[in-house]
Short mmCIF file of C-alpha atoms in Angstrom, two decimals:
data_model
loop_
_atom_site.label_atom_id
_atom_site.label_comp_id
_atom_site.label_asym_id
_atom_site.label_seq_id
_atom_site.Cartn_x
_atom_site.Cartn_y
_atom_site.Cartn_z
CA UNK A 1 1.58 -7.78 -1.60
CA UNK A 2 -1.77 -7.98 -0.03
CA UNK A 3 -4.01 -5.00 0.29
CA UNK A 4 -7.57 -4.29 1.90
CA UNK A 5 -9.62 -1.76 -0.06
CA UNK A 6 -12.41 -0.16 1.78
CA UNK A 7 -14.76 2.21 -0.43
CA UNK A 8 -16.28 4.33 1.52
CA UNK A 9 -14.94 6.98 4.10
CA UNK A 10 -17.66 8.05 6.03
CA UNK A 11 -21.34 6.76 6.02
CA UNK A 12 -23.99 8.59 7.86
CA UNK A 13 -27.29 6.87 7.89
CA UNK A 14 -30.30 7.79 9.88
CA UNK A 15 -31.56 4.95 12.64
CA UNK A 16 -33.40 1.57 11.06
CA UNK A 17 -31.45 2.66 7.42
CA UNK A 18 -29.75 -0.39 6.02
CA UNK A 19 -25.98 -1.19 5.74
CA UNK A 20 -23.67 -1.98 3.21
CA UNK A 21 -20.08 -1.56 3.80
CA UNK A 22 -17.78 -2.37 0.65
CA UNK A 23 -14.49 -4.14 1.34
CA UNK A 24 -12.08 -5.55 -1.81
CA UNK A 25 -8.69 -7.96 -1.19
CA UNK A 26 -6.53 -8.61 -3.25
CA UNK A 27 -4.66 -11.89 -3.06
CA UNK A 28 -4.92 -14.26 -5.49
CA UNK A 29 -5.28 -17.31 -2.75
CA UNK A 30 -7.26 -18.77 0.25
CA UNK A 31 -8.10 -16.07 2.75
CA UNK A 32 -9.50 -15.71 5.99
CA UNK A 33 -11.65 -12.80 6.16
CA UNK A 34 -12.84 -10.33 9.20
CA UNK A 35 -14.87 -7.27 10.04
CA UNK A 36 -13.79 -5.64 13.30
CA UNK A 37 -15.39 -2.72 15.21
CA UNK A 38 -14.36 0.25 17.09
CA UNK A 39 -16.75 2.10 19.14
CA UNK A 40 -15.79 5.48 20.43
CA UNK A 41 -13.69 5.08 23.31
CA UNK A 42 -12.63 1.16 23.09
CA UNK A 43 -10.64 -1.30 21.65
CA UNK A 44 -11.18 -3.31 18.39
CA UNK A 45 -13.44 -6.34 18.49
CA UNK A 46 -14.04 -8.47 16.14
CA UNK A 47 -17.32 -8.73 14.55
CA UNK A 48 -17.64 -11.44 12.22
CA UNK A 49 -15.14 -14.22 10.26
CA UNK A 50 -15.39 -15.96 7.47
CA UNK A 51 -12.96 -19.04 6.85
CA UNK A 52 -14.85 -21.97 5.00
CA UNK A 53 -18.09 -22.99 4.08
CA UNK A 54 -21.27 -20.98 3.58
CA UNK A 55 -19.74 -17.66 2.06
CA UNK A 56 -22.79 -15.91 4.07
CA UNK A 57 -21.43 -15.50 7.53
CA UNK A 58 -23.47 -13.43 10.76
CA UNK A 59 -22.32 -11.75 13.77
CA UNK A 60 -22.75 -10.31 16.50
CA UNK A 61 -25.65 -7.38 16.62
CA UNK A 62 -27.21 -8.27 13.34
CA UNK A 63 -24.52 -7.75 11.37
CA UNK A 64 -24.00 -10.44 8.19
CA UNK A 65 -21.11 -10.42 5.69
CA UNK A 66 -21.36 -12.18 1.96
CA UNK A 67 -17.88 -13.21 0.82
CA UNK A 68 -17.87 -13.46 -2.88
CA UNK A 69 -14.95 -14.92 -4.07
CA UNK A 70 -14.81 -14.26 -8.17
CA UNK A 71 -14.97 -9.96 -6.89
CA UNK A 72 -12.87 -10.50 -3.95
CA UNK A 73 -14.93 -9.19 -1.93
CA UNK A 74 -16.54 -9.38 1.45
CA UNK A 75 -19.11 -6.69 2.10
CA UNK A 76 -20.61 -6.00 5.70
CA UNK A 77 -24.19 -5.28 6.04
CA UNK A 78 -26.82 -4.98 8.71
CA UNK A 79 -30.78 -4.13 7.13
CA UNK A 80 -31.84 -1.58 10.18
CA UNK A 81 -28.90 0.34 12.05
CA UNK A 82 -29.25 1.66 15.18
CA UNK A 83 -27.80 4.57 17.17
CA UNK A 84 -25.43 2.24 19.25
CA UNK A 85 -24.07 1.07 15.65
CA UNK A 86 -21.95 4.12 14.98
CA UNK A 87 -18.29 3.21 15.25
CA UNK A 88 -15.25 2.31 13.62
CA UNK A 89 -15.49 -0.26 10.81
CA UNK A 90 -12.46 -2.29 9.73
CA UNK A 91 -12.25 -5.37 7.48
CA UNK A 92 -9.33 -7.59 7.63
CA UNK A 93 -7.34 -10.34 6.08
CA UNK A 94 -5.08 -13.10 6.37
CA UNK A 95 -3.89 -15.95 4.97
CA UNK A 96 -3.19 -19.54 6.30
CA UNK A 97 -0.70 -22.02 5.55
CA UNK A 98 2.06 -18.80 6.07
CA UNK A 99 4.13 -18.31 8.92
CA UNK A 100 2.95 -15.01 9.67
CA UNK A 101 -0.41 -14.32 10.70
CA UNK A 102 -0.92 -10.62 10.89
CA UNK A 103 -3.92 -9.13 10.06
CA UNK A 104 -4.16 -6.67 7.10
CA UNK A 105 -6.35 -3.89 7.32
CA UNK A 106 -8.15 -1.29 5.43
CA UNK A 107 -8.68 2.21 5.94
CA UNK A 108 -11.39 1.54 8.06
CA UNK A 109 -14.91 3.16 7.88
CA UNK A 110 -16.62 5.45 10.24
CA UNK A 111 -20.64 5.24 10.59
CA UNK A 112 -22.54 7.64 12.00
CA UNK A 113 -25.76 6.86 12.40
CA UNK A 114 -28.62 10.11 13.80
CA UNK A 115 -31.65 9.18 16.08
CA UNK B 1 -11.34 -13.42 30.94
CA UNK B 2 -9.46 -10.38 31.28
CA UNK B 3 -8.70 -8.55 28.35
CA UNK B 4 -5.30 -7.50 26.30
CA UNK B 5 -3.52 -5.10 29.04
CA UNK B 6 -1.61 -1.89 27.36
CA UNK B 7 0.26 1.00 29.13
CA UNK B 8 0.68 3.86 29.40
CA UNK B 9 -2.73 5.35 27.41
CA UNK B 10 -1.41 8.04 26.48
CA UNK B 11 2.48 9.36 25.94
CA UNK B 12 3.68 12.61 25.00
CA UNK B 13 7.41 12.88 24.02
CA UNK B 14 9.98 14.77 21.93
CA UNK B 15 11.36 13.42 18.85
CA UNK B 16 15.01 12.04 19.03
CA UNK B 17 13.56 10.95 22.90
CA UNK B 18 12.88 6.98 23.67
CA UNK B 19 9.79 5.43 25.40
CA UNK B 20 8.71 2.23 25.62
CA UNK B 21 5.24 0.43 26.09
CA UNK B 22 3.85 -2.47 27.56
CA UNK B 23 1.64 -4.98 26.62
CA UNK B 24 0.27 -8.17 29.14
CA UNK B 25 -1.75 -10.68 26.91
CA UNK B 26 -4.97 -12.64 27.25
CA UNK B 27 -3.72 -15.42 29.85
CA UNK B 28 -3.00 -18.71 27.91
CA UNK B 29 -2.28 -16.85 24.65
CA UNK B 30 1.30 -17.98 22.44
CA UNK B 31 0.93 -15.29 19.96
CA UNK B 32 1.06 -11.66 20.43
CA UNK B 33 1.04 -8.90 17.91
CA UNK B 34 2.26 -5.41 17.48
CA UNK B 35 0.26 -2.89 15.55
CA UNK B 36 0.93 0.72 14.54
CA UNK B 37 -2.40 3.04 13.59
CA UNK B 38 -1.54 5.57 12.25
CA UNK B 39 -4.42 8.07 11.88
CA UNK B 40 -6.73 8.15 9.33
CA UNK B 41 -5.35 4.44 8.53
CA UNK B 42 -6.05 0.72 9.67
CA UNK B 43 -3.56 -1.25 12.05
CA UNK B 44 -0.63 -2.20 9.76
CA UNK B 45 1.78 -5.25 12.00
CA UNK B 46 5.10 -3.66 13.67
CA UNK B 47 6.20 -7.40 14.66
CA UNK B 48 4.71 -10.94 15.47
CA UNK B 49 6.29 -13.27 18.58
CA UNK B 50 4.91 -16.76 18.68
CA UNK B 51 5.55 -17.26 22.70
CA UNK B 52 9.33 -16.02 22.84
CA UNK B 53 10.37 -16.00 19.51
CA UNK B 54 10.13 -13.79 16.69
CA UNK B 55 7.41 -15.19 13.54
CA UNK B 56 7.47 -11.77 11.54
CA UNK B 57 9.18 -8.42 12.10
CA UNK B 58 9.58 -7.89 7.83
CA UNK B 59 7.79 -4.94 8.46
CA UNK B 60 9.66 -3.36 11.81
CA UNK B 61 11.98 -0.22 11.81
CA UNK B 62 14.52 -2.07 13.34
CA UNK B 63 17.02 1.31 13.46
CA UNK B 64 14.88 2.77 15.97
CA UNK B 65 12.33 0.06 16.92
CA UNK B 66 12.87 -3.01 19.09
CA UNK B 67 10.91 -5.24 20.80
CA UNK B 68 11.12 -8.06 23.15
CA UNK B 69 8.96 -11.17 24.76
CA UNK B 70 11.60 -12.58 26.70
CA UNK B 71 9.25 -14.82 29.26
CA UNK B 72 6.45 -15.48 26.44
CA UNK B 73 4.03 -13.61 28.23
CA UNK B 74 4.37 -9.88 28.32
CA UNK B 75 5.95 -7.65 25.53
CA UNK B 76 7.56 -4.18 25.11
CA UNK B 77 8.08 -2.40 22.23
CA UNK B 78 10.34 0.58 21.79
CA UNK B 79 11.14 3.49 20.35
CA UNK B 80 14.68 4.75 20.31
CA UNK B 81 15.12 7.81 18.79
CA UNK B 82 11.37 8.81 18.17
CA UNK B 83 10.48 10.43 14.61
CA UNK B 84 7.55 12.85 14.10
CA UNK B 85 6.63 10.30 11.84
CA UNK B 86 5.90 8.11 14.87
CA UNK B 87 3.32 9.44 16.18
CA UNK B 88 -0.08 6.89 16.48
CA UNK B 89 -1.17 4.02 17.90
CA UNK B 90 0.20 1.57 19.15
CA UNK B 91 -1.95 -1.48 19.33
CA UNK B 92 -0.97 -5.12 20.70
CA UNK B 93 -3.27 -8.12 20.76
CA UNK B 94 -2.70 -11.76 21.02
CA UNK B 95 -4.42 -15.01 19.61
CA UNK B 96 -4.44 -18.32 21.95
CA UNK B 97 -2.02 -19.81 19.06
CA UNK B 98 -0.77 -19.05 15.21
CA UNK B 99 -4.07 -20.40 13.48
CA UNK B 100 -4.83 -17.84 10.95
CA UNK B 101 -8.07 -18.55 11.82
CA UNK B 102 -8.11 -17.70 15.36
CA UNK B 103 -9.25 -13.82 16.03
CA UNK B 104 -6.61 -12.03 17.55
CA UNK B 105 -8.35 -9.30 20.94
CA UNK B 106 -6.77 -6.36 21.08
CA UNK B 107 -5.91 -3.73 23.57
CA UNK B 108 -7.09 -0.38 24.28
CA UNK B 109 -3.29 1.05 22.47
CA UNK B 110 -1.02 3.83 23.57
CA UNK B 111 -2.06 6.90 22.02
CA UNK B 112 1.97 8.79 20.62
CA UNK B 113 2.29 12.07 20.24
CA UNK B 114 5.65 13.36 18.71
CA UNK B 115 6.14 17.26 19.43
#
């Protein structure tokens, strides 16, 4: 079965720190890959895909991800955090060419980040 | 465009009670997901409708959970009898169609609590 392996817990960074958020797969075929967000007090949104093409993908509010296929992995990063950025971090997966779509998730991450 | 509806918020209930939730989709969207958070985890899928039919409950308690999209628009999902074990998040969100590669938008969730 899939799984989504996120390394660290809880990150607390001080403001204009950089980012790096660890996130393993495991699933030996083609994946789709995402990093959603949850800030305090609302829903998940997504942050960044990657399906094809240039394995270095950006999103919204500076935030880049490098997939890196031969370590499964597909690490979230951002080089100067800001207050605003402390939230919920989740990465995702799914697969196409299956009938079922679902997202799996990892643990998540929480940032804080201090002014 | 109006977001993933979700109600009630927030439910408290005794175990071996029922309750129910809602969830209205982003207008225009086939596929709509169910999600259960529980804390301290990511979102792992309850059950997957493709407008009103079933793509993937595998993963769905179906002796005490059931849940229907009879018009392919809104959703419910219940709980009949509730578990201590039950208590988290329920999340739905929806996707205009089954692409894998189409982000699924989420809801705000109904918040569980099992006394």
């Amino acid at each position: 079965a899939q799984s989504v392996s996120q390394h660290n817990h809880h990150v607390i960074l001080s403001e204009a720190a950089s980012l790096e958020l660890g996130c393993n797969y495991s699933y030996g075929g083609t994946v789709n890959l995402f990093w959603y967000v949850q800030y305090p007090g609302q829903h998940l949104q997504l942050l960044l895909k990657y399906f094809s093409g240039d394995p270095l993908v950006k999103g919204i509010k500076g935030f880049e991800a490098e997939f890196i296929k031969s370590k499964f992995s597909f690490n979230l990063r951002k080089p100067s955090v800001q207050w605003s950025d402390t939230a919920e971090y989740f990465c995702a997966v799914n697969t196409p060419n299956q009938a079922g779509t679902a997202l799996i998730f990892g643990k998540g991450t929480t940032l804080s980040v201090s002014s | 465009e109006a977001g993933v509806a979700q109600s009630p918020r927030y439910k408290i209930i005794e175990k071996r009670q029922s309750v129910a939730f809602w969830c209205n989709p982003i207008s225009g969207h086939a596929t709509l997901y169910w999600y259960q958070q529980i804390l301290g985890q990511g979102p792992k899928l309850l059950i997957q409708f493709q407008n009103n039919g079933v793509v993937d409950d595998s993963q769905l308690p179906k002796d005490r959970f059931s849940a229907e999209r009879l018009k392919g628009v809104d959703s419910t999902l219940k709980i009949q009898p509730a578990k201590l074990e039950d208590s988290a998040v329920y999340l739905c969100a929806s996707s205009p169609n089954w692409d894998s590669n189409q982000p699924q938008h989420f809801g705000d969730g109904t918040r569980l609590s099992i006394l």
